[in-house]
Short mmCIF file of C-alpha atoms in Angstrom, two decimals:
data_model
loop_
_atom_site.label_atom_id
_atom_site.label_comp_id
_atom_site.label_asym_id
_atom_site.label_seq_id
_atom_site.Cartn_x
_atom_site.Cartn_y
_atom_site.Cartn_z
CA MET A 189 -76.60 -6.68 11.18
CA ASN A 190 -77.63 -6.19 14.93
CA VAL A 191 -74.99 -7.29 16.86
CA SER A 192 -75.60 -8.45 20.39
CA PRO A 193 -73.95 -6.49 23.55
CA GLY A 194 -71.67 -10.19 24.85
CA ARG A 195 -70.71 -11.09 21.19
CA ALA A 196 -69.22 -6.93 20.94
CA LYS A 197 -67.73 -7.56 24.25
CA GLY A 198 -66.14 -10.54 23.08
CA ASN A 199 -64.66 -9.28 20.30
CA LEU A 200 -63.31 -6.16 22.33
CA THR A 201 -61.56 -8.28 24.38
CA THR A 202 -60.32 -10.18 21.65
CA LEU A 203 -58.66 -6.98 20.07
CA LEU A 204 -57.20 -6.28 22.94
CA TRP A 205 -55.40 -9.51 23.65
CA LEU A 206 -54.50 -9.39 20.04
CA LYS A 207 -52.36 -6.06 20.35
CA ARG A 208 -51.00 -7.42 22.91
CA TYR A 209 -49.74 -10.10 21.68
CA PHE A 210 -48.34 -8.18 18.77
CA TYR A 211 -47.05 -5.24 21.14
CA CYS A 212 -45.27 -8.16 23.34
CA PHE A 213 -43.69 -10.14 19.99
CA LYS A 214 -42.46 -6.75 18.49
CA ILE A 215 -40.35 -6.20 21.97
CA ALA A 216 -39.19 -10.04 21.54
CA LEU A 217 -38.45 -9.25 17.84
CA CYS A 218 -36.25 -5.71 19.25
CA LEU A 219 -34.48 -7.72 21.80
CA ALA A 220 -33.76 -10.86 19.47
CA MET A 221 -32.62 -8.42 16.83
CA MET A 222 -30.43 -6.25 19.53
CA ILE A 223 -28.94 -9.88 20.99
CA ILE A 224 -27.60 -10.52 17.25
CA THR A 225 -26.29 -7.13 16.79
CA ARG A 226 -24.03 -6.92 19.47
CA SER A 227 -22.99 -10.75 18.79
CA ALA A 228 -21.91 -9.94 15.11
CA PHE A 229 -20.66 -6.83 16.56
CA ALA A 230 -18.51 -8.77 19.62
CA GLN A 231 -17.34 -11.33 17.05
CA GLN A 232 -15.74 -8.84 14.72
CA TRP A 233 -11.55 -8.09 15.13
CA GLU A 234 -8.97 -6.41 13.60
CA SER A 235 -6.01 -7.85 12.91
CA LYS A 236 -2.75 -6.26 15.09
CA PHE A 237 -0.83 -4.97 12.07
CA VAL A 238 -3.82 -3.27 10.47
CA LYS A 239 -6.19 -1.45 12.75
CA ILE A 240 -9.22 1.09 12.21
CA GLN A 241 -8.67 4.40 14.06
CA LYS A 242 -11.94 6.60 15.62
CA ASP A 243 -11.59 8.44 13.12
CA GLY A 244 -11.82 5.66 10.07
CA HIS A 245 -8.73 6.03 9.42
CA LEU A 246 -6.08 3.01 8.68
CA LEU A 247 -2.91 2.48 11.45
CA TYR A 248 -0.45 0.20 10.13
CA VAL A 249 1.30 -1.05 13.06
CA PRO A 250 4.84 -1.28 12.42
CA ASP A 251 7.67 -4.65 13.09
CA GLU A 252 10.72 -4.16 15.18
CA GLN A 253 12.70 -3.13 11.46
CA GLY A 254 9.69 -0.90 10.91
CA ASN A 255 8.25 -2.77 8.67
CA ILE A 256 4.54 -2.73 8.09
CA ILE A 257 1.78 -3.91 5.62
CA PRO A 258 1.82 -2.26 2.17
CA ASP A 259 -0.53 -0.14 0.67
CA PHE A 260 -1.71 -1.87 -2.56
CA SER A 261 -4.77 0.64 -3.21
CA ARG A 262 -2.82 2.59 -5.75
CA VAL A 263 -2.85 -0.88 -8.77
CA GLY A 264 -4.37 -1.18 -11.30
CA TYR A 265 -5.52 1.20 -14.31
CA HIS A 266 -4.38 4.97 -14.01
CA GLN A 267 -3.97 3.23 -9.96
CA ASN A 268 -7.39 3.71 -9.13
CA SER A 269 -7.29 7.46 -9.92
CA LYS A 270 -9.34 7.25 -12.97
CA GLU A 271 -12.42 4.77 -14.11
CA ILE A 272 -11.81 2.59 -17.20
CA PRO A 273 -13.44 4.75 -19.99
CA LYS A 274 -15.97 3.93 -22.25
CA VAL A 275 -14.64 4.27 -25.77
CA ASP A 276 -16.89 5.11 -28.21
CA VAL A 277 -17.41 3.06 -30.95
CA VAL A 278 -15.72 3.99 -34.83
CA ALA A 279 -16.51 0.44 -36.14
CA THR A 280 -18.76 -2.65 -36.49
CA LEU A 281 -17.79 -5.59 -37.49
CA SER A 282 -20.06 -8.76 -38.41
CA ALA A 283 -19.06 -12.38 -38.40
CA THR A 284 -19.32 -14.16 -41.41
CA GLY A 285 -19.35 -17.83 -40.31
CA ASP A 286 -15.79 -18.47 -41.62
CA ASN A 287 -11.83 -17.13 -41.33
CA ASP A 288 -12.42 -13.77 -39.74
CA GLN A 289 -9.36 -12.99 -38.59
CA GLN A 290 -8.08 -11.09 -41.42
CA LYS A 291 -10.89 -8.74 -41.22
CA ILE A 292 -10.60 -7.81 -37.60
CA GLN A 293 -7.10 -7.62 -37.93
CA GLN A 294 -7.29 -5.13 -41.23
CA ALA A 295 -9.77 -3.18 -38.46
CA ILE A 296 -7.61 -3.05 -35.73
CA ASP A 297 -4.13 -1.93 -38.53
CA ASP A 298 -6.45 0.85 -39.73
CA LEU A 299 -7.50 2.26 -36.68
CA SER A 300 -3.49 2.08 -35.37
CA LYS A 301 -3.44 4.96 -38.36
CA LYS A 302 -5.49 7.41 -36.71
CA GLN A 303 -4.45 9.77 -34.56
CA THR A 304 -5.06 9.52 -30.59
CA ASN A 305 -7.25 12.33 -28.79
CA ALA A 306 -6.07 14.07 -25.47
CA ASN A 307 -6.68 10.51 -23.59
CA GLY A 308 -4.67 8.49 -25.64
CA ILE A 309 -7.71 6.21 -27.58
CA ARG A 310 -8.14 5.79 -31.01
CA GLY A 311 -11.53 4.22 -30.59
CA ALA A 312 -13.45 1.04 -30.20
CA ILE A 313 -14.06 -2.15 -33.21
CA LEU A 314 -17.52 -3.39 -32.01
CA LEU A 315 -17.58 -6.94 -32.88
CA LYS A 316 -21.46 -8.05 -32.97
CA LYS A 317 -23.27 -10.95 -31.88
CA GLY A 318 -21.91 -14.00 -33.78
CA THR A 319 -19.18 -16.60 -34.20
CA TYR A 320 -15.56 -15.37 -35.29
CA LYS A 321 -13.04 -17.95 -36.63
CA ILE A 322 -9.03 -16.70 -35.62
CA PRO A 323 -6.95 -19.97 -37.03
CA GLY A 324 -3.65 -17.27 -35.70
CA SER A 325 -3.49 -14.82 -33.68
CA LEU A 326 -4.72 -11.81 -33.49
CA SER A 327 -2.35 -8.69 -33.07
CA ILE A 328 -2.43 -4.93 -31.19
CA ASN A 329 0.40 -2.71 -31.01
CA VAL A 330 -0.70 0.50 -30.73
CA GLY A 331 -2.19 2.21 -27.98
CA GLY A 332 -5.59 4.04 -27.74
CA ILE A 333 -7.34 1.05 -29.08
CA VAL A 334 -10.56 -1.40 -27.57
CA LEU A 335 -12.06 -4.45 -28.86
CA ARG A 336 -15.61 -5.06 -27.77
CA GLY A 337 -17.98 -7.57 -27.93
CA GLU A 338 -21.35 -8.25 -26.87
CA GLY A 339 -21.40 -10.38 -24.10
CA ASP A 340 -21.21 -14.43 -24.41
CA GLU A 341 -22.69 -14.07 -28.11
CA THR A 342 -19.68 -12.28 -29.40
CA LYS A 343 -17.77 -15.65 -30.17
CA LEU A 344 -13.76 -15.91 -30.97
CA ILE A 345 -12.69 -19.43 -31.82
CA ALA A 346 -9.11 -20.33 -31.83
CA THR A 347 -9.35 -22.79 -35.00
CA GLY A 348 -6.82 -25.67 -35.91
CA ARG A 349 -3.50 -27.00 -34.29
CA GLY A 350 -0.48 -25.70 -32.66
CA LYS A 351 -0.13 -23.62 -29.60
CA ARG A 352 -0.31 -19.40 -29.60
CA LYS A 353 -2.24 -16.30 -28.32
CA THR A 354 -5.55 -15.55 -29.42
CA ILE A 355 -5.72 -12.16 -28.86
CA MET A 356 -1.95 -10.87 -28.32
CA VAL A 357 -1.09 -7.47 -27.45
CA SER A 358 2.40 -5.47 -26.94
CA GLY A 359 4.53 -2.82 -27.55
CA LYS A 360 8.31 -2.81 -28.04
CA GLY A 361 11.47 -1.80 -26.47
CA LYS A 362 12.06 -1.99 -22.73
CA ALA A 363 12.77 -0.09 -20.09
CA ASN A 364 16.16 1.85 -20.52
CA GLU A 365 17.93 3.66 -18.18
CA ILE A 366 19.26 7.64 -18.46
CA ALA A 367 22.82 7.45 -18.34
CA SER A 368 24.29 9.46 -14.71
CA SER A 369 20.62 9.10 -13.32
CA ARG A 370 21.97 6.55 -10.86
CA ILE A 371 21.86 7.68 -7.02
CA LYS A 372 22.72 5.51 -3.75
CA ILE A 373 20.04 4.99 -1.32
CA ALA A 374 21.63 6.87 1.66
CA ASP A 375 19.53 5.38 4.58
CA HIS A 376 20.72 1.83 6.14
CA TYR A 377 17.18 0.49 6.11
CA VAL A 378 14.06 1.16 4.35
CA PRO A 379 11.91 -1.41 5.42
CA VAL A 380 8.45 -2.48 3.68
CA GLY A 381 5.42 -0.34 3.08
CA ALA A 382 7.88 2.83 2.87
CA LYS A 383 7.01 5.72 0.42
CA SER A 384 9.62 7.66 1.49
CA PHE A 385 13.74 7.45 2.10
CA LYS A 386 16.88 9.18 1.98
CA ILE A 387 19.03 8.92 -1.25
CA ALA A 388 22.53 10.70 -1.54
CA SER A 389 21.55 13.13 -3.94
CA THR A 390 18.63 14.96 -5.49
CA ASN A 391 20.39 17.13 -8.27
CA GLY A 392 18.45 16.45 -11.26
CA LEU A 393 15.20 14.68 -9.71
CA LYS A 394 11.87 16.49 -9.85
CA ALA A 395 8.35 15.31 -8.73
CA GLY A 396 6.92 13.40 -11.75
CA ASP A 397 9.74 11.83 -12.37
CA LYS A 398 9.67 8.06 -13.37
CA ILE A 399 12.14 6.23 -11.42
CA MET A 400 13.38 2.29 -11.44
CA VAL A 401 14.22 1.78 -7.01
CA TYR A 402 16.52 -0.71 -7.89
CA ARG A 403 17.75 -3.54 -5.05
CA PRO A 404 21.14 -5.58 -6.15
CA GLY A 405 21.07 -9.24 -5.81
CA THR A 406 24.31 -10.35 -4.05
CA SER A 407 25.95 -13.81 -3.43
CA ASN A 408 25.47 -13.65 0.47
CA TRP A 409 21.19 -12.82 0.20
CA ILE A 410 21.35 -15.93 -1.80
CA ARG A 411 23.59 -17.94 1.08
CA ASP A 412 21.18 -16.26 4.12
CA LEU A 413 18.40 -17.55 1.48
CA LYS A 414 20.18 -21.05 1.07
CA MET A 415 19.20 -20.60 -2.58
CA ASP A 416 22.54 -22.13 -3.58
CA GLN A 417 22.12 -25.23 -1.65
CA ILE A 418 18.35 -26.51 -3.16
CA GLU A 419 18.60 -30.10 -3.55
CA PRO A 420 19.19 -31.31 -6.84
CA GLY A 421 16.66 -32.55 -9.27
CA THR A 422 16.15 -33.30 -12.24
CA GLY A 423 17.95 -30.42 -13.97
CA THR A 424 18.00 -28.28 -10.32
CA GLU A 425 19.84 -24.86 -10.68
CA GLN A 426 20.80 -22.78 -7.98
CA TRP A 427 20.18 -19.34 -7.66
CA LYS A 428 22.65 -16.93 -9.06
CA ALA A 429 23.16 -13.81 -7.49
CA GLU A 430 23.18 -11.13 -10.79
CA ASP A 431 19.49 -12.94 -11.96
CA TYR A 432 18.25 -10.92 -8.57
CA ASN A 433 18.77 -7.59 -9.71
CA LEU A 434 15.11 -6.33 -8.46
CA GLU A 435 13.92 -3.07 -10.74
CA PHE A 436 10.76 -0.95 -8.67
CA GLU A 437 8.38 0.77 -11.03
CA ARG A 438 7.76 4.27 -9.13
CA VAL A 439 7.34 7.88 -9.17
CA VAL A 440 8.86 10.87 -7.56
CA THR A 441 5.76 12.77 -5.74
CA ALA A 442 8.22 15.07 -3.82
CA ILE A 443 11.38 16.33 -2.67
CA HIS A 444 12.04 17.37 0.97
CA GLY A 445 15.96 18.18 0.83
CA ASN A 446 17.34 14.63 0.62
CA GLN A 447 14.04 12.82 1.51
CA ILE A 448 11.87 11.30 -2.01
CA SER A 449 8.61 10.51 -1.62
CA ILE A 450 6.78 7.91 -4.23
CA ASP A 451 3.58 6.98 -5.58
CA ASN A 452 4.01 3.47 -4.30
CA PRO A 453 5.28 1.75 -1.23
CA VAL A 454 8.66 -0.60 -1.41
CA VAL A 455 7.63 -4.21 -0.76
CA MET A 456 10.96 -5.19 -0.31
CA ALA A 457 13.06 -4.12 2.38
CA MET A 458 16.28 -2.30 0.89
CA GLU A 459 18.76 -3.51 3.17
CA ASP A 460 22.89 -2.24 3.53
CA GLN A 461 24.19 -5.88 4.82
CA TYR A 462 22.68 -7.20 0.73
CA GLY A 463 23.98 -4.30 -1.33
CA GLY A 464 21.47 -1.41 -0.18
CA GLY A 465 19.21 0.13 -2.81
CA GLU A 466 19.75 2.71 -5.38
CA ILE A 467 17.66 4.69 -7.77
CA TYR A 468 17.66 5.71 -11.78
CA LYS A 469 15.69 7.43 -13.65
CA TYR A 470 14.31 5.18 -16.91
CA THR A 471 12.48 6.11 -19.84
CA PHE A 472 10.16 2.67 -21.80
CA ASP A 473 9.37 4.61 -25.00
CA GLY A 474 8.05 1.38 -26.50
CA ARG A 475 5.40 0.82 -24.26
CA ILE A 476 2.05 1.31 -25.20
CA ALA A 477 -1.29 2.40 -23.39
CA GLU A 478 -4.58 2.31 -22.99
CA VAL A 479 -5.75 -0.79 -24.70
CA GLY A 480 -9.25 -2.48 -23.81
CA ILE A 481 -10.50 -5.69 -24.64
CA GLU A 482 -14.14 -6.01 -23.33
CA ASP A 483 -17.46 -8.71 -23.55
CA MET A 484 -15.97 -11.38 -24.99
CA LEU A 485 -15.95 -15.28 -24.90
CA LEU A 486 -12.83 -16.89 -26.43
CA GLU A 487 -12.80 -20.64 -27.53
CA SER A 488 -10.41 -22.94 -28.39
CA GLU A 489 -10.99 -25.81 -30.33
CA TYR A 490 -9.44 -29.06 -29.58
CA ASP A 491 -8.59 -32.71 -29.63
CA GLY A 492 -9.39 -34.92 -26.21
CA ASP A 493 -8.91 -33.38 -22.30
CA THR A 494 -5.55 -33.84 -22.86
CA ASP A 495 -4.32 -31.79 -26.16
CA GLU A 496 -1.82 -29.45 -26.01
CA GLU A 497 -1.72 -28.58 -29.80
CA HIS A 498 -4.40 -26.05 -29.83
CA GLY A 499 -4.56 -22.19 -28.34
CA TRP A 500 -2.88 -22.34 -25.49
CA ASP A 501 -3.57 -18.32 -23.83
CA ALA A 502 -6.59 -16.80 -24.68
CA ILE A 503 -5.01 -12.66 -23.91
CA SER A 504 -1.67 -12.02 -23.49
CA PHE A 505 -0.36 -8.26 -22.58
CA ASN A 506 3.21 -7.12 -22.35
CA LYS A 507 4.85 -4.08 -22.76
CA ILE A 508 1.56 -2.07 -21.77
CA GLU A 509 0.18 0.14 -18.86
CA ASN A 510 -2.81 2.03 -18.10
CA SER A 511 -5.28 -0.76 -19.80
CA TRP A 512 -7.83 -3.33 -19.37
CA ILE A 513 -10.11 -6.33 -19.47
CA THR A 514 -13.15 -6.60 -18.58
CA GLY A 515 -16.28 -9.16 -19.04
CA VAL A 516 -14.41 -11.70 -20.56
CA THR A 517 -14.59 -15.22 -20.95
CA SER A 518 -11.84 -18.40 -22.06
CA ARG A 519 -13.49 -22.56 -22.76
CA TYR A 520 -10.58 -24.97 -23.59
CA PHE A 521 -7.95 -22.93 -23.92
CA GLY A 522 -4.43 -24.88 -22.51
CA TYR A 523 -2.38 -22.27 -20.20
CA SER A 524 -4.72 -19.08 -19.46
CA CYS A 525 -7.46 -16.53 -20.02
CA VAL A 526 -5.14 -13.30 -19.05
CA ASN A 527 -1.35 -13.65 -19.07
CA LEU A 528 0.31 -10.49 -17.81
CA GLY A 529 3.83 -10.31 -19.11
CA HIS A 530 7.09 -8.94 -16.86
CA ASP A 531 6.16 -5.01 -18.59
CA SER A 532 2.68 -5.32 -18.09
CA LYS A 533 2.15 -2.28 -15.34
CA GLN A 534 -1.58 -0.95 -14.14
CA VAL A 535 -3.17 -3.36 -15.90
CA THR A 536 -7.16 -4.04 -14.88
CA VAL A 537 -8.95 -7.50 -15.10
CA LYS A 538 -12.13 -8.17 -14.11
CA ASP A 539 -15.04 -9.77 -13.93
CA SER A 540 -13.84 -12.65 -16.27
CA LYS A 541 -14.07 -16.28 -16.40
CA CYS A 542 -11.77 -18.77 -17.25
CA LEU A 543 -13.20 -22.18 -17.84
CA ALA A 544 -12.73 -26.14 -18.85
CA PRO A 545 -9.37 -25.75 -19.67
CA LYS A 546 -7.80 -28.95 -22.10
CA SER A 547 -4.47 -30.09 -21.18
CA GLN A 548 -2.44 -32.55 -19.58
CA ILE A 549 -2.63 -31.78 -15.81
CA ILE A 550 1.22 -30.77 -15.44
CA GLY A 551 3.76 -28.42 -14.72
CA GLY A 552 3.34 -25.33 -16.89
CA ARG A 553 -0.23 -25.66 -17.98
CA ARG A 554 -3.64 -23.91 -16.24
CA TYR A 555 -2.47 -20.97 -15.23
CA SER A 556 -5.38 -19.30 -14.99
CA PHE A 557 -4.93 -15.70 -14.55
CA ASN A 558 -1.42 -14.86 -14.70
CA ASN A 559 0.86 -11.80 -13.68
CA ASP A 560 4.19 -11.35 -14.40
CA GLY A 561 3.98 -7.28 -14.21
CA GLN A 562 3.76 -4.90 -11.28
CA LEU A 563 1.22 -2.29 -10.24
CA ASN A 564 -1.66 -5.06 -11.55
CA LEU A 565 -5.41 -5.63 -10.54
CA PHE A 566 -6.92 -8.59 -10.65
CA MET A 567 -10.63 -8.60 -9.45
CA ASN A 568 -14.56 -10.62 -9.37
CA CYS A 569 -12.69 -13.06 -11.62
CA TYR A 570 -13.88 -16.81 -11.73
CA SER A 571 -11.95 -19.59 -12.56
CA SER A 572 -12.70 -23.75 -12.81
CA GLU A 573 -10.45 -26.86 -13.09
CA GLY A 574 -7.27 -24.86 -13.29
CA ARG A 575 -3.89 -25.79 -11.95
CA HIS A 576 -2.70 -22.28 -10.53
CA ASP A 577 -5.70 -19.79 -10.93
CA TYR A 578 -4.62 -16.34 -9.32
CA VAL A 579 -0.73 -16.91 -10.09
CA THR A 580 2.46 -14.44 -9.90
CA GLY A 581 5.95 -15.87 -11.62
CA ALA A 582 9.69 -15.41 -11.38
CA LYS A 583 10.88 -12.50 -9.77
CA VAL A 584 7.33 -10.11 -10.37
CA CYS A 585 8.43 -6.79 -8.71
CA GLY A 586 5.01 -5.35 -6.78
CA PRO A 587 2.48 -4.28 -5.17
CA ASN A 588 -0.08 -6.47 -7.51
CA VAL A 589 -3.50 -7.18 -5.97
CA PHE A 590 -5.97 -10.25 -6.77
CA TYR A 591 -9.31 -9.03 -4.92
CA ASN A 592 -12.65 -11.03 -4.80
CA CYS A 593 -11.95 -14.01 -6.98
CA LYS A 594 -13.15 -17.58 -6.77
CA SER A 595 -11.31 -21.37 -8.08
CA GLU A 596 -13.83 -23.92 -8.15
CA ASN A 597 -12.38 -27.96 -8.75
CA ALA A 598 -8.74 -26.88 -8.44
CA LYS A 599 -5.91 -28.87 -9.55
CA ALA A 600 -3.16 -27.38 -8.06
CA ASP A 601 -2.38 -24.11 -5.31
CA ILE A 602 -2.74 -20.63 -5.76
CA GLY A 603 -0.10 -18.09 -4.73
CA PRO A 604 3.28 -16.85 -5.96
CA HIS A 605 5.03 -19.92 -7.56
CA HIS A 606 8.67 -19.69 -7.45
CA ARG A 607 11.84 -17.41 -7.60
CA TRP A 608 10.52 -14.92 -5.07
CA ALA A 609 7.22 -12.49 -6.16
CA MET A 610 7.12 -9.80 -3.73
CA GLY A 611 4.18 -7.36 -2.77
CA THR A 612 1.13 -9.02 -3.42
CA LEU A 613 -2.52 -9.17 -1.97
CA TYR A 614 -4.87 -12.13 -2.08
CA ASP A 615 -8.12 -10.42 -0.25
CA ASN A 616 -11.10 -12.37 -0.57
CA ILE A 617 -9.89 -15.51 -2.72
CA VAL A 618 -11.94 -18.86 -1.95
CA THR A 619 -10.69 -22.05 -3.67
CA ASP A 620 -11.53 -25.25 -2.98
CA GLY A 621 -7.94 -26.03 -3.65
CA GLU A 622 -4.66 -24.93 -1.72
CA ILE A 623 -3.07 -21.21 -0.99
CA ASN A 624 0.83 -21.80 -0.60
CA ILE A 625 3.73 -19.79 -0.11
CA GLN A 626 6.62 -21.77 0.58
CA ASP A 627 10.02 -23.18 -0.39
CA ARG A 628 9.54 -25.02 -3.97
CA GLY A 629 12.34 -26.49 -3.51
CA ASN A 630 13.97 -28.11 -6.27
CA TRP A 631 10.41 -28.51 -8.16
CA GLY A 632 10.32 -26.89 -11.93
CA THR A 633 14.16 -26.46 -12.37
CA GLY A 634 15.10 -25.12 -8.73
CA HIS A 635 11.60 -22.71 -7.67
CA GLY A 636 13.14 -22.08 -3.95
CA TRP A 637 11.44 -19.45 -2.31
CA SER A 638 8.35 -19.01 -4.13
CA GLY A 639 7.15 -15.22 -2.69
CA VAL A 640 7.87 -12.77 0.13
CA ASN A 641 5.83 -9.64 1.90
CA GLN A 642 2.58 -11.79 0.52
CA VAL A 643 -0.50 -10.73 2.41
CA LEU A 644 -3.37 -13.21 2.55
CA TRP A 645 -6.66 -11.55 3.41
CA ASN A 646 -9.96 -12.97 5.09
CA CYS A 647 -9.22 -15.42 2.28
CA THR A 648 -11.10 -19.64 2.46
CA ALA A 649 -9.01 -22.59 1.36
CA ALA A 650 -9.08 -26.01 1.84
CA LYS A 651 -5.83 -26.35 2.98
CA ALA A 652 -2.38 -23.65 3.40
CA ALA A 653 1.09 -23.69 3.97
CA ILE A 654 2.33 -20.35 4.61
CA GLN A 655 6.14 -20.03 5.39
CA ASN A 656 8.22 -17.39 6.00
CA PRO A 657 11.49 -17.05 4.05
CA TYR A 658 15.24 -17.51 6.20
CA VAL A 659 15.64 -13.18 5.91
CA SER A 660 14.21 -10.16 3.99
CA GLY A 661 10.55 -10.59 5.24
CA LYS A 662 7.62 -12.10 6.12
CA ASN A 663 4.72 -13.48 4.52
CA TYR A 664 0.90 -13.09 6.81
CA ALA A 665 -2.65 -15.41 6.29
CA ILE A 666 -5.01 -12.84 8.02
CA GLY A 667 -8.10 -14.68 8.58
CA LEU A 668 -7.33 -17.48 6.80
CA LYS A 669 -10.32 -20.11 6.77
CA ALA A 670 -7.78 -23.33 6.02
CA GLN A 671 -6.41 -26.37 7.48
CA LYS A 672 -3.01 -25.73 7.95
CA TYR A 673 -0.15 -28.05 6.90
CA ASP A 674 3.14 -27.79 6.45
CA GLY A 675 3.47 -27.84 2.82
CA ARG A 676 6.36 -29.31 0.86
CA LEU A 677 9.19 -28.65 2.69
CA LYS A 678 9.63 -29.51 6.45
CA GLY A 679 11.80 -27.15 8.81
CA ARG A 680 11.11 -23.37 6.86
CA PRO A 681 10.40 -21.16 9.42
CA ASP A 682 6.27 -20.62 9.91
CA GLY A 683 4.29 -17.62 8.42
CA ILE A 684 2.50 -15.35 10.52
CA TRP A 685 -1.21 -16.64 10.80
CA GLU A 686 -3.33 -14.61 12.67
CA ASN A 687 -6.71 -16.13 13.79
CA GLN A 688 -6.89 -19.03 11.41
CA ASN A 689 -10.57 -20.02 10.76
CA LYS A 690 -12.23 -17.22 12.77
CA GLU A 691 -14.98 -14.90 11.26
CA GLY A 692 -15.26 -11.49 11.47
CA LEU A 693 -12.58 -9.83 10.14
CA LYS A 694 -12.59 -6.30 10.34
CA PRO A 695 -12.19 -4.32 7.61
CA SER A 696 -13.15 -7.59 5.84
CA SER A 697 -11.24 -6.65 2.66
CA LEU A 698 -8.35 -4.74 3.29
CA TYR A 699 -7.98 -3.59 -0.54
CA LEU A 700 -11.08 -2.20 -0.42
CA LYS A 701 -10.49 0.14 2.76
CA GLN A 702 -7.19 0.82 1.14
CA VAL A 703 -8.34 2.21 -1.91
CA GLU A 704 -11.63 4.09 0.21
CA GLU A 705 -8.85 5.48 2.13
CA SER A 706 -6.78 6.86 -0.67
CA LYS A 707 -9.20 8.75 -2.31
CA LYS A 708 -10.32 10.49 1.26
#
């Protein structure tokens, strides 16, 4: 086909204009991206307590007493030094649709008799897709056993009446002090965050020894906290010094002269004015390890939304270490999806959900993910309709971490619940309810100060009360997006608030940055 010279010239002109247009558009787009990028970087900010240096390492800025925000990186399964293993299946079960409790328990008991391998593993029991009715409790009391499903299509139903734990994992015994091993801490003040301190003597001590770092409860400490002055209420009990002897499990990593280094930081200062501190070696022979609960749905039967005579905890761990719970969903339980007891240590709970609990909405119910142990990690979890969704109990000796967890339709608050939890990081926690760290006064039987050296990092809540106790530590709300309010009791010292409701905190996750740094 012939094209006239005039039309060809017009087409060329049009093409040139289009090229110019797209060139100008490309320049404008690049300029816009530069402005947006610069604006984003301009909005980023760092905490004055933890900064990223030019070499990428974290710098912890001490207060006037030397206290710093602790390193929370060494919590969870083997303190993040090992990946959770994929354990080989040694037994496979299928649901009958009837009472399957005895069959599963028999498989657990049979596997319990098998020798562990070099890593302390016996093997995994695979529950195939199906519905397994559990009228009582499944019990695991030796290490090295994994109970695994095939996701939500493996369903364990807590049938019948009565409060109980559906999967109960526990060793036995308790921590026992080794005779004549107690040594006085020589420093007058050991600050929060410290990983080394001087002791009176290192005789009989070596790297690798398990020790308790012991902080005594004293009457003058209780008095200065004003926990002997809790306003009386129904059943209120004033705090007693002898109930607050605190024991933190640590490992000696190095010895230089009379100074020892430990694997995890001090999360409550050792102060001469309150009795100083000591260390001692210990054993815990009955504690078990290398237990995993994986990829299953647990449900409880119930009779009405406020029924309380049914399954209470979906999974309970105690007297256990270096173990894990992953990919678990619970529905309709009265208390928790996961409940870690006082002697649970270095447990990882991740990718799990607590849905639609059934109970009265009052105290002692709906603690979706509860932690009373130390050196434990909860990450990537979700809860709905809980009261205290990510929570610690009394005298919880950290560090502990809740990371990247969400709560919806919350009925109460997230945070330390009562009687002095120490050294918890709440990192990227999102809730439509409250996050509180406060003096709870005479709630319960005298909850009092809920926690100390608690760190909220880049969290989101509807509102929050963050208070500092009168002595012995601080609580931090760094980059917290929430309405600030006074809390239950007015007149308490305000906590440390930094850049409330401001986006752009760097690093966006303190926990992930600390883990990254620990692996360098």
